[in-house]
Coordinates of C-alpha atoms in Angstrom, one line a residue:
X181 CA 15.8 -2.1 35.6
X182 CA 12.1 -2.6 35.3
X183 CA 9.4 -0.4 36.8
X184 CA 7.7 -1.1 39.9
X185 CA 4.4 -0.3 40.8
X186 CA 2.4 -0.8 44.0
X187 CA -1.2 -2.3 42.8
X188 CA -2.7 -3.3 45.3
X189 CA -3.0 -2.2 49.3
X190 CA -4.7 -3.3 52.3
X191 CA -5.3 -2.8 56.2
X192 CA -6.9 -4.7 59.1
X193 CA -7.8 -2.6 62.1
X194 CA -8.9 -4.6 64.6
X195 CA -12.9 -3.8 65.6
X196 CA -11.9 -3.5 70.0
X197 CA -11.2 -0.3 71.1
X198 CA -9.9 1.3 74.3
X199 CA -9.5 5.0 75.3
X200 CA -7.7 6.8 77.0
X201 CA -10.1 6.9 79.8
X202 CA -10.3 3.4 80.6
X203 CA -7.2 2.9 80.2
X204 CA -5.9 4.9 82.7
X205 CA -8.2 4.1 85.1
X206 CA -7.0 0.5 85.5
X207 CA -3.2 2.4 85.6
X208 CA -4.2 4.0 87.9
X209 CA -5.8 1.8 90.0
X210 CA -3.0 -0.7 89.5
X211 CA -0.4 2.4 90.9
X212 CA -2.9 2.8 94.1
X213 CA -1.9 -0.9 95.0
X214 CA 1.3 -0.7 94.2
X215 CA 1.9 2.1 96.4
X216 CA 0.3 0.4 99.4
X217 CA 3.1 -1.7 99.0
X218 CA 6.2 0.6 98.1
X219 CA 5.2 2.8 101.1
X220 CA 5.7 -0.2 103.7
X221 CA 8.8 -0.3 101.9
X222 CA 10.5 2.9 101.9
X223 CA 10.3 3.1 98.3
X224 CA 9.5 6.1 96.1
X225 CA 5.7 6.3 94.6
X226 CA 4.9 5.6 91.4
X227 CA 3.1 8.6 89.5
X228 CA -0.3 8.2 88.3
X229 CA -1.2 9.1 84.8
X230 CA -4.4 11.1 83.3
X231 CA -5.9 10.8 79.6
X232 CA -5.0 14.9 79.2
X233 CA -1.7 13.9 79.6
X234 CA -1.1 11.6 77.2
X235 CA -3.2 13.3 74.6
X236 CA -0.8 16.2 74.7
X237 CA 2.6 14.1 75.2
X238 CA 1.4 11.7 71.7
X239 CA -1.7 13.1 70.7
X240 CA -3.2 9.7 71.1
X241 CA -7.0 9.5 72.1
X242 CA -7.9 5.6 71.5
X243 CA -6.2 2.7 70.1
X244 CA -7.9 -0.2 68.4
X245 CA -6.5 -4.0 70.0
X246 CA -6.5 -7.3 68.7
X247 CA -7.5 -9.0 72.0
X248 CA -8.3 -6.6 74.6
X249 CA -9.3 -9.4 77.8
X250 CA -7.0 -8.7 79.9
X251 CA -5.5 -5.7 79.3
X252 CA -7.4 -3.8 82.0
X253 CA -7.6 -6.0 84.1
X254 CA -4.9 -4.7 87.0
X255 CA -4.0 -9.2 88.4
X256 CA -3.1 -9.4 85.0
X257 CA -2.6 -6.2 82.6
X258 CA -1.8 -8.1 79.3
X259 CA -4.0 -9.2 76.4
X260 CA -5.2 -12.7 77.0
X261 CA -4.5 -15.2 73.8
X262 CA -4.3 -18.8 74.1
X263 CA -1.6 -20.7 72.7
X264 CA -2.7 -22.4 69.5
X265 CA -1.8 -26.2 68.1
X266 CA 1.5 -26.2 66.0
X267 CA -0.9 -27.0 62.4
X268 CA -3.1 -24.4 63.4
X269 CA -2.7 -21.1 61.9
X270 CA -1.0 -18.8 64.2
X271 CA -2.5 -16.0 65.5
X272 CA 0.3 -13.5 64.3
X273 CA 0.1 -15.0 60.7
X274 CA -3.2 -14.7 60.7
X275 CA -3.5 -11.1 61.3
X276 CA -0.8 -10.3 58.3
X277 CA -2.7 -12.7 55.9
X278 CA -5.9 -11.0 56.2
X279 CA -4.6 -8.0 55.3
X280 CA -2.8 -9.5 52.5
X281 CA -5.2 -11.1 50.8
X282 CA -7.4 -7.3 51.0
X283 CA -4.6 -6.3 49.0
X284 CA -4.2 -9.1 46.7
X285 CA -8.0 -8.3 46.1
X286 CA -7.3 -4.3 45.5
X287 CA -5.1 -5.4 43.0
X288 CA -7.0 -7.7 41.6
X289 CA -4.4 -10.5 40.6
X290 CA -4.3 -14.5 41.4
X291 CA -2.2 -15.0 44.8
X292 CA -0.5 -18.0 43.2
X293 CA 1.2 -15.5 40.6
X294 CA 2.7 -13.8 43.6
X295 CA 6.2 -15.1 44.2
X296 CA 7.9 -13.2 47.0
X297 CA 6.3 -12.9 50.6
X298 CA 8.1 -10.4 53.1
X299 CA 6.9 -10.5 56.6
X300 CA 7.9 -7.1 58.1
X301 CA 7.1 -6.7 61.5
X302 CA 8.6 -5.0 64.2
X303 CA 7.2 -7.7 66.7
X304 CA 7.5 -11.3 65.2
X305 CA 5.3 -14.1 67.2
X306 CA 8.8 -16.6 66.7
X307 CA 11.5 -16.8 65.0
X308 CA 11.0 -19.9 62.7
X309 CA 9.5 -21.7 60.8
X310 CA 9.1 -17.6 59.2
X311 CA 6.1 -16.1 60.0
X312 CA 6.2 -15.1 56.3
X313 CA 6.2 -18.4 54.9
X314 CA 3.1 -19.3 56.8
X315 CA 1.4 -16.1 55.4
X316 CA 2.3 -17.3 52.1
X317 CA 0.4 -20.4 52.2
X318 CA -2.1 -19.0 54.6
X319 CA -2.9 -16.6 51.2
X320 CA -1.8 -19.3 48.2
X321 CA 1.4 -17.5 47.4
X322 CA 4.2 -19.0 45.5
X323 CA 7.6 -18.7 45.3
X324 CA 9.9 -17.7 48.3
X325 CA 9.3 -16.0 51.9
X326 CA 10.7 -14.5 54.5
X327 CA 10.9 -12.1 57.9
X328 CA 12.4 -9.2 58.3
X329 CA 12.8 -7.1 61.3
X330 CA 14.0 -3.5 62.1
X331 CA 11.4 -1.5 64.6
X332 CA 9.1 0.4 63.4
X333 CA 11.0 1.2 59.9
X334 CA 10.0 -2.9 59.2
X335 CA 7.7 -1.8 56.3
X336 CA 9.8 0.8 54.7
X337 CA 12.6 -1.6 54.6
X338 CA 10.0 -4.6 53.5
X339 CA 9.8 -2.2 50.7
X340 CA 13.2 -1.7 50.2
X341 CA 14.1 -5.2 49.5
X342 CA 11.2 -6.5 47.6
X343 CA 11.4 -2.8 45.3
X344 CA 15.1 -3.7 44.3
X345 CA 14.7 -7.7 43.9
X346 CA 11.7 -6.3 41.7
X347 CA 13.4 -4.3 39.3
X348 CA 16.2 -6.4 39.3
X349 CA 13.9 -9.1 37.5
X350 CA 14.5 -11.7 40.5
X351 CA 11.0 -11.7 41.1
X352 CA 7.6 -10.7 39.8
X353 CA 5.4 -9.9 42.5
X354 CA 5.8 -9.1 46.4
X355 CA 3.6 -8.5 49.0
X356 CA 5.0 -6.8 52.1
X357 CA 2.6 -7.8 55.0
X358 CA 3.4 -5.6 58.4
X359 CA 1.1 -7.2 61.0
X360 CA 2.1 -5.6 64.4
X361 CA -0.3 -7.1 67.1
X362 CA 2.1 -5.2 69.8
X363 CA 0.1 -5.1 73.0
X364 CA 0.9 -8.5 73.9
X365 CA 4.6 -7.1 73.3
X366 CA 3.6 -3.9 75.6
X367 CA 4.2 -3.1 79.8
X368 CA 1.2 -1.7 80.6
X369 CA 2.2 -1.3 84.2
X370 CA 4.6 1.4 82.8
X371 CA 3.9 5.2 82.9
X372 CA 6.2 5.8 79.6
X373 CA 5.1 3.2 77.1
X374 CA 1.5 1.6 78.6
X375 CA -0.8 4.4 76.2
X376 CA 1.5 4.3 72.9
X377 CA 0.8 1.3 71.2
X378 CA -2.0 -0.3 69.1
X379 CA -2.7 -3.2 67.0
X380 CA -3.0 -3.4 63.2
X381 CA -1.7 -5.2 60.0
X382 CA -0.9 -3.8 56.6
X383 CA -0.2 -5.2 53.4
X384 CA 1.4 -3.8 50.4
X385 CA 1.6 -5.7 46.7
X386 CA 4.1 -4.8 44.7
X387 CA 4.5 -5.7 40.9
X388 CA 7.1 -5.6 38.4
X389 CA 5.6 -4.3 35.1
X390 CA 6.2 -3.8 31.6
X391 CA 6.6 0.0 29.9
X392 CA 3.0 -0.7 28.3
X393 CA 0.9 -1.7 31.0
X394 CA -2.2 0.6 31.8
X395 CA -1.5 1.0 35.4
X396 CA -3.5 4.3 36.0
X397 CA -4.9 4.7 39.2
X398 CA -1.6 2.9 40.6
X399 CA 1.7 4.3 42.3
X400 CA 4.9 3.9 40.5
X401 CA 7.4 3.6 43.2
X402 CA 10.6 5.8 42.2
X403 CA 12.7 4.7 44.8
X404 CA 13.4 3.9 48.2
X405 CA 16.4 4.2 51.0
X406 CA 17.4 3.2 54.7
X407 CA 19.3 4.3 57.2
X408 CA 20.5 3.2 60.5
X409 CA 22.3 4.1 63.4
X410 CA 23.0 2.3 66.7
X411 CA 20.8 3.6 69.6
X412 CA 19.5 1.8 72.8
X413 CA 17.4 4.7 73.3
X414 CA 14.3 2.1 72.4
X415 CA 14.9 -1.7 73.3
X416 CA 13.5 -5.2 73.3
X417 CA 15.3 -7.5 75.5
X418 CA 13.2 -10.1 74.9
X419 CA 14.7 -12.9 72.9
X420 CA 16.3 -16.6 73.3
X421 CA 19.7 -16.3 75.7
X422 CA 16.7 -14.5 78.3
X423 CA 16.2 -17.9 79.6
X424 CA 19.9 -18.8 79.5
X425 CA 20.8 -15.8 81.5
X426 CA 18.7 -16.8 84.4
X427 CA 20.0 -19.0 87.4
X428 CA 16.5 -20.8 87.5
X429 CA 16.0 -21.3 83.7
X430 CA 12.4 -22.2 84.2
X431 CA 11.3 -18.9 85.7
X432 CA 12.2 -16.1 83.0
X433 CA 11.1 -12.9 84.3
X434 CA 10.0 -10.6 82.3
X435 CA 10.2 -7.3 84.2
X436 CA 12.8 -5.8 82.0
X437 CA 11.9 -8.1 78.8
X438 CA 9.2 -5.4 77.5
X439 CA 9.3 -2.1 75.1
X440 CA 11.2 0.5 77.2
X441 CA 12.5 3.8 75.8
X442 CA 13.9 7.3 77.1
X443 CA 11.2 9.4 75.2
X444 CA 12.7 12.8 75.4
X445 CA 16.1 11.2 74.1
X446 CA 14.0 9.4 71.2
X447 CA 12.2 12.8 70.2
X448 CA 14.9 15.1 69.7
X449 CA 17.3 12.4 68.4
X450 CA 14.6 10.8 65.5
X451 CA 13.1 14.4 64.8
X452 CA 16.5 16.2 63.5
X453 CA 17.6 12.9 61.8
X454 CA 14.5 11.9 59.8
X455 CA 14.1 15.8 58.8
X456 CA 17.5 15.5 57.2
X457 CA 16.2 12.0 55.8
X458 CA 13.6 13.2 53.9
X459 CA 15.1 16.8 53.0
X460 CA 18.2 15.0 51.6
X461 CA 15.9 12.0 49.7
X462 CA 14.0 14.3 48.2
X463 CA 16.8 16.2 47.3
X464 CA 18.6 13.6 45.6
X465 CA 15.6 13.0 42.9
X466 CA 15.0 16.7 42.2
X467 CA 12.2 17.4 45.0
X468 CA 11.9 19.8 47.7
X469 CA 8.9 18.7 50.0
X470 CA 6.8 21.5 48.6
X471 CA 6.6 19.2 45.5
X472 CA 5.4 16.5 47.4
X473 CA 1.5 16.6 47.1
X474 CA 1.4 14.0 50.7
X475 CA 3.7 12.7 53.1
X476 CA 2.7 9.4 54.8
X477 CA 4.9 9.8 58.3
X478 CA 5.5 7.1 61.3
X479 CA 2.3 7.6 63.2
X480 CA 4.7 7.9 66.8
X481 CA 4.1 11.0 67.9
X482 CA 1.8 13.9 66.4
X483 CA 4.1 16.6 67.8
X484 CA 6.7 15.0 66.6
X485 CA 5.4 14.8 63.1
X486 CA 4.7 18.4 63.3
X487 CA 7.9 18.9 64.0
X488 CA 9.8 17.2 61.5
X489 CA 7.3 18.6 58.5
X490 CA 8.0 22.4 60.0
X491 CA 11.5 21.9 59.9
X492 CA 11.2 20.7 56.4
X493 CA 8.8 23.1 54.9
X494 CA 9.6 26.2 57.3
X495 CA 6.3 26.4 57.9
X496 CA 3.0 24.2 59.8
X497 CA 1.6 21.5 57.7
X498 CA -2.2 20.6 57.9
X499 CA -3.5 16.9 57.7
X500 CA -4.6 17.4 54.0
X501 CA -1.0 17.4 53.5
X502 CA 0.0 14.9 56.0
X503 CA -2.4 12.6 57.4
X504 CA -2.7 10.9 60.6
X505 CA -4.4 8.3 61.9
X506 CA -2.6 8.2 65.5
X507 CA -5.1 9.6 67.2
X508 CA -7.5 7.0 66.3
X509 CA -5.1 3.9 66.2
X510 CA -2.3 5.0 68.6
X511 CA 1.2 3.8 67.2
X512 CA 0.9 0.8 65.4
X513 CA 4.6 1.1 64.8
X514 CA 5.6 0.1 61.1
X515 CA 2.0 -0.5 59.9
X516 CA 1.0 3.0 60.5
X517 CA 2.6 4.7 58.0
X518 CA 0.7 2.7 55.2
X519 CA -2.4 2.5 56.7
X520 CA -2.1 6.1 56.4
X521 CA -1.1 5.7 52.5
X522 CA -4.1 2.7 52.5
X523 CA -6.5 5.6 53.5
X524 CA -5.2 8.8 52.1
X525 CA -4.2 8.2 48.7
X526 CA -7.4 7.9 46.2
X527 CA -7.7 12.1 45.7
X528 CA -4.1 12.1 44.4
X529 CA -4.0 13.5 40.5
X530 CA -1.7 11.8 37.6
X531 CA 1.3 13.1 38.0
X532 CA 1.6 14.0 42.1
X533 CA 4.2 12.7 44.5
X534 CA 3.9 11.2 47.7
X535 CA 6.5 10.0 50.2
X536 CA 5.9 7.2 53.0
X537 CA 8.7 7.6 55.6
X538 CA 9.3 5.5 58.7
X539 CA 11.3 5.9 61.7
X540 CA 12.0 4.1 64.8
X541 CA 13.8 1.8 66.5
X542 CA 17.8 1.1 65.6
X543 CA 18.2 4.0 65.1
X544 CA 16.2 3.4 61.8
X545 CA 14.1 5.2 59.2
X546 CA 13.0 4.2 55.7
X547 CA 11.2 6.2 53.2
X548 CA 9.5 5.8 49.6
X549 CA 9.0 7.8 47.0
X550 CA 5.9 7.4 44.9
X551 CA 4.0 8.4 41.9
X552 CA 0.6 8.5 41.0
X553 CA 0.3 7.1 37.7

């Protein structure tokens, strides 16, 4: 098996921001309307929502979005992009290749000796042609490309794939481009889900490399794993037989077509199971995770985070040790765990460990473990 090593990384936040403030202000003033007409109806209020309360339920402040026209805007409440020309570069495609090419940069190499491109996204503009394919021309890869989608464990599993194709000599080098532009995805006429989500797109170049390359500076990745387990405690319902199911097929509602979860169910559920995740991975190559110099978590929930790490070292954990960036980007679901990595990683010594873990969606979670070579 040949060693793998990730040379190159890269991120694109988008510049628009929107805190919690405004945002829940046009909630709220959306709920006030809608009450108006529940109330003539005999039906139950709908709550209001307050930017103390979703700092202390995700420890969210702001979240950075691709498009934000007309996501506070309470006739509409969704961002406003236009549908572009077939031969045009699509938006979605778009956001992953500039992030891929930052990290074809970092790593300094030619994108045409790049032959694998995985796409791995929890939210994918279409289904074909493959979002991936059009990043790879979009960036001058070569070689083969494809999509791949599993919640917000998407990068982790990217990762997964192109790692073992890598070392197994099937290909040479892999990017793993994550661009999540969920808040066209998002209901932000719901209490539960409208604060979570943000936009951003990562990218992750991976290289298969002989025993006496200089790669100093670089991550050796050691190994990764998956896991899944049936859950429809988060769910998409959006997809092709939507229109199919509908008794006027040219009016698709899509009411219950959005991100819904049960967010106490997901918390406890997700918390005990990645906990044993990483304890067990970690295990299984020789670690505990006080050997693990920094851990590069799902960026879902900061209590939840908190949680899982105390569970696994018996103790709190500080951000030095694990960073986050959810309170500036809110969840950018399976970029946010290497954006995280993309901006916390440069202080680490020859020698120390890191893990990127994942987990989401599926049930899923996906981790990696890394050294600093």
């Amino acid at each position: 098996m040949k060693r793998v090593i990730i040379s190159g990384t890269g991120a694109t936040i988008p510049q628009a921001v929107i805190g919690n403030e405004e945002l829940v202000e046009s909630y709220n003033a959306f709920v006030e309307r809608e009450n108006v007409v529940r109330a003539a109806e005999g039906l139950e209020p709908l709550p209001s929502s307050s930017a103390k309360f979703i700092e202390h339920a995700s420890g969210i402040r702001r979240r950075h979005v691709h498009t934000p026209d007309g996501i506070l805007d309470i006739d509409r409440m969704a961002p406003r992009i236009p549908a572009r020309d077939d031969d045009d570069l699509s938006v979605l495609a778009e956001f992953g290749a500039s992030a891929a090419k930052a990290a074809i940069d970092d790593a300094g190499v030619d994108p045409a000796s790049v032959d694998l491109v995985v796409c791995a996204s929890s939210h994918l503009q279409r289904m074909y042609p493959a979002i991936g394919i059009e990043i790879q021309k979009a960036v001058g890869a070569e070689g083969a490309a494809f999509d791949l989608s599993l919640g917000c464990s998407s990068a982790a599993s990217g990762l997964h794939v192109a790692f073992n194709l890598l070392r197994a000599g099937a290909h040479r080098r892999a990017l793993v481009v994550t661009p999540e532009l969920i808040t066209a995805h998002l209901n932000f006429r719901d209490r539960q889900t409208h604060f979570i989500f943000g936009d951003a797109a990562t990218a992750l170049l991976l290289e298969a490399v002989d025993d006496d390359r200089d790669v100093a500076g670089r991550f050796e990745l050691v190994d990764t794993r998956n896991w899944t387990q049936f859950s429809n405690n988060i769910r998409s319902n959006f997809g092709y037989l939507n229109r199919a199911a509908e008794e006027d097929a040219s009016r698709v509602s899509m009411d219950d077509k959005l991100i819904k979860q049960q967010g106490n169910k997901v918390f406890k559920d997700v918390t005990v199971a990645s906990h044993r995740f990483i304890v067990d991975f970690l295990a299984d190559h020789g670690h505990t995770p006080h050997t693990i110099r920094r851990f590069w978590l799902h960026q879902a929930n900061g209590r939840m985070n908190a949680m899982i790490l105390k569970l696994a070292f018996g103790e709190e954990v500080g951000q030095d040790r694990a960073p986050m960036v959810l309170d500036e980007l809110g969840n950018t679901a399976a970029a946010g765990a290497v954006v995280a990595m993309h901006r916390h990683h440069k202080d680490m010594k020859a020698g120390e460990f890191g893990l990127l873990c994942t987990y989401g969606a599926g049930y899923s979670i996906g981790g990696a473990l890394v050294r600093m070579m």
